Short mmCIF file of C-alpha atoms in Angstrom, two decimals:
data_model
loop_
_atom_site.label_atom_id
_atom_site.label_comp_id
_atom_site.label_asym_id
_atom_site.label_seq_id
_atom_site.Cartn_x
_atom_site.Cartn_y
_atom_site.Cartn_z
CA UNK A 1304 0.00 0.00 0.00
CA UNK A 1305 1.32 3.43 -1.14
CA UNK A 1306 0.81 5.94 2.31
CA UNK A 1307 -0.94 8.89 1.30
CA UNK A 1308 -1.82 10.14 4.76
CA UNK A 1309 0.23 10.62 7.90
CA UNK A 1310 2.56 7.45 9.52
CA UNK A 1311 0.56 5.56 11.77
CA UNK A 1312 3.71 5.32 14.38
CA UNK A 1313 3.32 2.27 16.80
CA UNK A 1314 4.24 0.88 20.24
CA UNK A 1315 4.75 -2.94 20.31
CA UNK A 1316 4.18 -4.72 23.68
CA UNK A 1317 5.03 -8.30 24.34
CA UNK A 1318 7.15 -9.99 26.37
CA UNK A 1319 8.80 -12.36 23.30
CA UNK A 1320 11.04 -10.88 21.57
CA UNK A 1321 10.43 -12.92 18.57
CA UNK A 1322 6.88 -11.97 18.62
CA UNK A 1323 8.06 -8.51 18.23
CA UNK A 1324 10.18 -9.08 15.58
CA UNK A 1325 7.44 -10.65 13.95
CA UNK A 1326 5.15 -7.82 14.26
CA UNK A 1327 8.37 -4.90 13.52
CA UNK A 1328 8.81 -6.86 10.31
CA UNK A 1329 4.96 -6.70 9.38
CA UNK A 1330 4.88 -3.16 10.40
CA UNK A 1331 7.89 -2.11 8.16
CA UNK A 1332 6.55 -4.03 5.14
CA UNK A 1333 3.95 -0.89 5.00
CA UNK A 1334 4.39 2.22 3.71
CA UNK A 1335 1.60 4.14 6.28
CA UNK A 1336 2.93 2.47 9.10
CA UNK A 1337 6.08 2.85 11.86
CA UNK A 1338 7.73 1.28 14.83
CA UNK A 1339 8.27 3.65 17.11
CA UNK A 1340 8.75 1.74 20.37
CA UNK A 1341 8.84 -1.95 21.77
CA UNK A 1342 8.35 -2.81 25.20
CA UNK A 1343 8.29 -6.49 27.22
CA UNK A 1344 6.05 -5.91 29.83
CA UNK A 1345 3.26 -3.41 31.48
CA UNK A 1346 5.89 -0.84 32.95
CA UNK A 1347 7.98 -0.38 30.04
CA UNK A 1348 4.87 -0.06 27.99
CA UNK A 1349 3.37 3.07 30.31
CA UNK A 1350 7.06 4.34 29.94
CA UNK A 1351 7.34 4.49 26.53
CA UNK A 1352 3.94 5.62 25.88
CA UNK A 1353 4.62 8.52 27.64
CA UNK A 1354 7.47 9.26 25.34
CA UNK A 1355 6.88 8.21 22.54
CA UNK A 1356 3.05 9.04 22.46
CA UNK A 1357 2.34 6.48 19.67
CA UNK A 1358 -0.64 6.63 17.50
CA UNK A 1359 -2.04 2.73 18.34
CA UNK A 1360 -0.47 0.08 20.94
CA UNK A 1361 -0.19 -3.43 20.34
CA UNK A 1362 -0.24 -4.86 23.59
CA UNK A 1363 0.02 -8.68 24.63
CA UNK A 1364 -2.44 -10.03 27.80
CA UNK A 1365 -0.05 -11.76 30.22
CA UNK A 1366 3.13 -10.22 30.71
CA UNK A 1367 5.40 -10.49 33.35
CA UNK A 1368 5.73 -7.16 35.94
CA UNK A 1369 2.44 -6.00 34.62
CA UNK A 1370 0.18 -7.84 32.52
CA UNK A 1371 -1.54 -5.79 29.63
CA UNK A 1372 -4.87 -5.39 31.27
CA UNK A 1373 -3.46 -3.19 33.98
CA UNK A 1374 -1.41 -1.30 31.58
CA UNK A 1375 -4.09 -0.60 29.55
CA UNK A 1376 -6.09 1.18 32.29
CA UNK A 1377 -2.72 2.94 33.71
CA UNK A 1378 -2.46 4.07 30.05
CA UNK A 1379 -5.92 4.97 29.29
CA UNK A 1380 -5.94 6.95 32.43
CA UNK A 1381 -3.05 9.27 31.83
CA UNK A 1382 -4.25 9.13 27.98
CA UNK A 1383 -7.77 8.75 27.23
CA UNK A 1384 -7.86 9.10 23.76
CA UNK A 1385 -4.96 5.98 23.90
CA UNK A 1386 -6.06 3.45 20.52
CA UNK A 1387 -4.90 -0.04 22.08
CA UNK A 1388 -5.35 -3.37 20.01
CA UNK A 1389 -4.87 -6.37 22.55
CA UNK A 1390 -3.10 -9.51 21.12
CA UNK A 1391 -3.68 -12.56 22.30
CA UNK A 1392 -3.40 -16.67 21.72
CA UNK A 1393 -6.63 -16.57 24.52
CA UNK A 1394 -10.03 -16.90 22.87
CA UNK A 1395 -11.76 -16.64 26.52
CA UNK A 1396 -14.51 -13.98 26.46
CA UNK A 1397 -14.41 -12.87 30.21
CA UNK A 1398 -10.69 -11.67 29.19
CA UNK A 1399 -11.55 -9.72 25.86
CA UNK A 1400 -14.78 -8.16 28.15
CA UNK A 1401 -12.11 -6.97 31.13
CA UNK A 1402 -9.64 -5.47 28.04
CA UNK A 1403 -12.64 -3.73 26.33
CA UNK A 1404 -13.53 -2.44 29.33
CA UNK A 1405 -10.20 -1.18 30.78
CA UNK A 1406 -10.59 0.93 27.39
CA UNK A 1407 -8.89 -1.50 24.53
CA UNK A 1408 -10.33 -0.72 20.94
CA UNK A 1409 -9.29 -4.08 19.38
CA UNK A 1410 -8.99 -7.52 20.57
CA UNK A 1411 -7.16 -9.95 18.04
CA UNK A 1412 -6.00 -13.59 18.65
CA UNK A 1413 -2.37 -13.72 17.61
CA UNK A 1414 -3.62 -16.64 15.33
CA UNK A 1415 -4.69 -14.07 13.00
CA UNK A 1416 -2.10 -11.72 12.98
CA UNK A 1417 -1.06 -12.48 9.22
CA UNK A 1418 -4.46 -12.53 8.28
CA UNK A 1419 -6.28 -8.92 10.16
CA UNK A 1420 -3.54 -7.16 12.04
CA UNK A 1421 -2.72 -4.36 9.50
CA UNK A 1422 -6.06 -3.91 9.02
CA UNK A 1423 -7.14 -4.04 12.19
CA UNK A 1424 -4.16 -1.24 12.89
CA UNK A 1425 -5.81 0.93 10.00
CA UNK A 1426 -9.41 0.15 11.56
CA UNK A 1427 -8.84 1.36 14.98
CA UNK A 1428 -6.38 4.56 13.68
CA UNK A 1429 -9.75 5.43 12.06
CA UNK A 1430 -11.55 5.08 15.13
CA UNK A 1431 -13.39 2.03 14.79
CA UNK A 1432 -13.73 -0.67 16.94
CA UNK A 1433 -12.22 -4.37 15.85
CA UNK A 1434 -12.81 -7.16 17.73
CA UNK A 1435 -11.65 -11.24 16.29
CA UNK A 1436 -15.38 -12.97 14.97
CA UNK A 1437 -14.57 -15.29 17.27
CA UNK A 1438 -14.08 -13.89 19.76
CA UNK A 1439 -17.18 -11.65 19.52
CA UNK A 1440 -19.26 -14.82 19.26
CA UNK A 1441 -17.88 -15.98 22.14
CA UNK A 1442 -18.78 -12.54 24.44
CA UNK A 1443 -22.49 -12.23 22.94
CA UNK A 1444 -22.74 -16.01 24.04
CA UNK A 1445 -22.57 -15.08 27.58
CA UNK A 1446 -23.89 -11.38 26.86
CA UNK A 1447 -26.38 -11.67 29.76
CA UNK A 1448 -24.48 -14.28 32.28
CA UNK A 1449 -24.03 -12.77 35.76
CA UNK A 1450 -20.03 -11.72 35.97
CA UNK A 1451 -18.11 -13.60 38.83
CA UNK A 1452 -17.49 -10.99 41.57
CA UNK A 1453 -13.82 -10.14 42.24
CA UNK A 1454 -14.20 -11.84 45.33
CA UNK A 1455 -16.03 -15.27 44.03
CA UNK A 1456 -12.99 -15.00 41.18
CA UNK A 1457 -10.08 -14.59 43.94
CA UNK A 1458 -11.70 -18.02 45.54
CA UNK A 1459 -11.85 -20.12 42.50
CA UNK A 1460 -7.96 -19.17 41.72
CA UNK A 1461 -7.04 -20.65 45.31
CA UNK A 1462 -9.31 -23.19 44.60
CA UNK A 1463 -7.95 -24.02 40.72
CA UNK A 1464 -4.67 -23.96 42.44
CA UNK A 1465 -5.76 -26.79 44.74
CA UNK A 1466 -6.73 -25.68 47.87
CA UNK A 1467 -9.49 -26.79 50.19
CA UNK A 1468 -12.29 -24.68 51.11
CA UNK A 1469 -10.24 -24.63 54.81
CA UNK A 1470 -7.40 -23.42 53.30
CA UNK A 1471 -8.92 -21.15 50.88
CA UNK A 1472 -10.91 -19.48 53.90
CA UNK A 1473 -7.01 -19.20 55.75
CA UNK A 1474 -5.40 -17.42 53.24
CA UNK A 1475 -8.18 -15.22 52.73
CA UNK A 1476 -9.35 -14.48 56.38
CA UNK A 1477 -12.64 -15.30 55.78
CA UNK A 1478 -14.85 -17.93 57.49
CA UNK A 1479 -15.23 -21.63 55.64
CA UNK A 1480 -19.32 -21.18 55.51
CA UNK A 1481 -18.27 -17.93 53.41
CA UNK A 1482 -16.04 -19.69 50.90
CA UNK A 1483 -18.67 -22.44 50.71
CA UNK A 1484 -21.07 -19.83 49.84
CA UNK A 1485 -18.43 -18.07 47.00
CA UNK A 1486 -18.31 -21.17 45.54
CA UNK A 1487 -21.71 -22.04 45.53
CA UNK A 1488 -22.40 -18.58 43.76
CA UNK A 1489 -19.78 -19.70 41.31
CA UNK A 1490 -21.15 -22.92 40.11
CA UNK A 1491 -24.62 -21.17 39.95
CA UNK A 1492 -23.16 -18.05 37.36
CA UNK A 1493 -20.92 -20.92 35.29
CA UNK A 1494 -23.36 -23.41 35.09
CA UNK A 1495 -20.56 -26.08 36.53
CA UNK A 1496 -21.40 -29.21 38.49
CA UNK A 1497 -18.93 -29.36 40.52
CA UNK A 1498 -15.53 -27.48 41.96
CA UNK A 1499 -13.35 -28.90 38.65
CA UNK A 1500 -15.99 -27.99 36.04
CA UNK A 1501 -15.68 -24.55 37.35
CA UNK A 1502 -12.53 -23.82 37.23
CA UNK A 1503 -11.96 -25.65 33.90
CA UNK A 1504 -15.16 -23.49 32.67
CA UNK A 1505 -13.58 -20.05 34.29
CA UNK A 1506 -9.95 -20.81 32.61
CA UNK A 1507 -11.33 -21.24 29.30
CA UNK A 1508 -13.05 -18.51 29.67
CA UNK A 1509 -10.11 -16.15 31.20
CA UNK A 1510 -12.31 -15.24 34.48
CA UNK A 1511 -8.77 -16.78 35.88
CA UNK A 1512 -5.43 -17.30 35.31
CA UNK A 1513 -3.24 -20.16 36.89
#
């Protein structure tokens, strides 16, 4: 493509660096578009945005330091008018829905980067939202689910990480009738039969991480 316009200039945000040199090689290979700026983690990303004041961020989900969902909101709230496009190799929907909400304007699976990413880049530099089919599917699928409190979600990580409710209730200091409770709130929202279904439903899903 022959640039007419201004250079889109671009901050890259992942935490392998052969991921970025993926991406800096599909970014030079177009004539509207620069790399202005890589960074491996949340931190560096805030940094450099500040510097560098870059025109769209691609920015990875789980990073080590801080993870791209918290840099998008640290981001977005020094620079609301921040364009960020989240990459990710997660299809789960509870994910995309906490990265649209912390103020991303695309969500694409890094599956797809040969296929959409440039013009997802061009999509969201024009102020549209982009968001993977997929992945959209996925979110209007459980459109009117009840959302696991933060609460419910910080039991069902010490439970996916194989606690007992007794231990869960230690670490939390909280009583054992009120994990029993969380949990039975969380295999009501999920639909799960049991304590394994739910955390196998809620990591698909990205309501946790493990």
């Amino acid at each position: 493509m022959t640039s007419t316009g201004p250079i889109i200039r671009i901050l890259v945000v992942d935490d392998h660096p052969l991921l970025r040199e993926g991406l800096s090689a599909m970014i030079s290979g177009q004539s509207d578009m620069a790399l202005v700026a890589e960074a491996e983690n949340g931190e560096q990303a805030l940094q450099a945005f500040r510097h560098h004041r870059p025109d769209i961020t691609l920015m990875d989900v789980r990073m080590p330091t801080m993870g791209g969902i918290d840099a998008i909101t640290a981001i977005r709230t020094e620079f609301p008018t921040a364009r960020i496009i989240v990459l990710t190799t997660y299809e789960g929907d509870a994910q995309a829905l906490r990265a649209i909400k912390a103020g991303a304007s695309g969500y694409l699976l890094k599956s797809m980067l040969r296929k959409e990413l440039v013009e997802t880049i061009r999509s969201v530099h024009a102020g549209r939202r982009r968001i993977s089919a997929d992945i959209a599917s996925e979110m209007a699928e459980h459109m009117a689910d009840d959302e696991l409190t933060a609460r419910e979600r910080d039991v069902l990580a010490h439970v996916a990480a194989g606690n007992a409710n007794k231990e869960v209730a230690a670490r939390m200091g909280i009583s054992e009738e009120t994990v029993k409770t969380h949990m039975k709130n969380v295999l009501t929202k999920l639909g799960a039969k049991d304590r394994t279904h739910a955390v196998v439903v809620a990591l698909k899903r990205g309501i946790i991480d493990i």
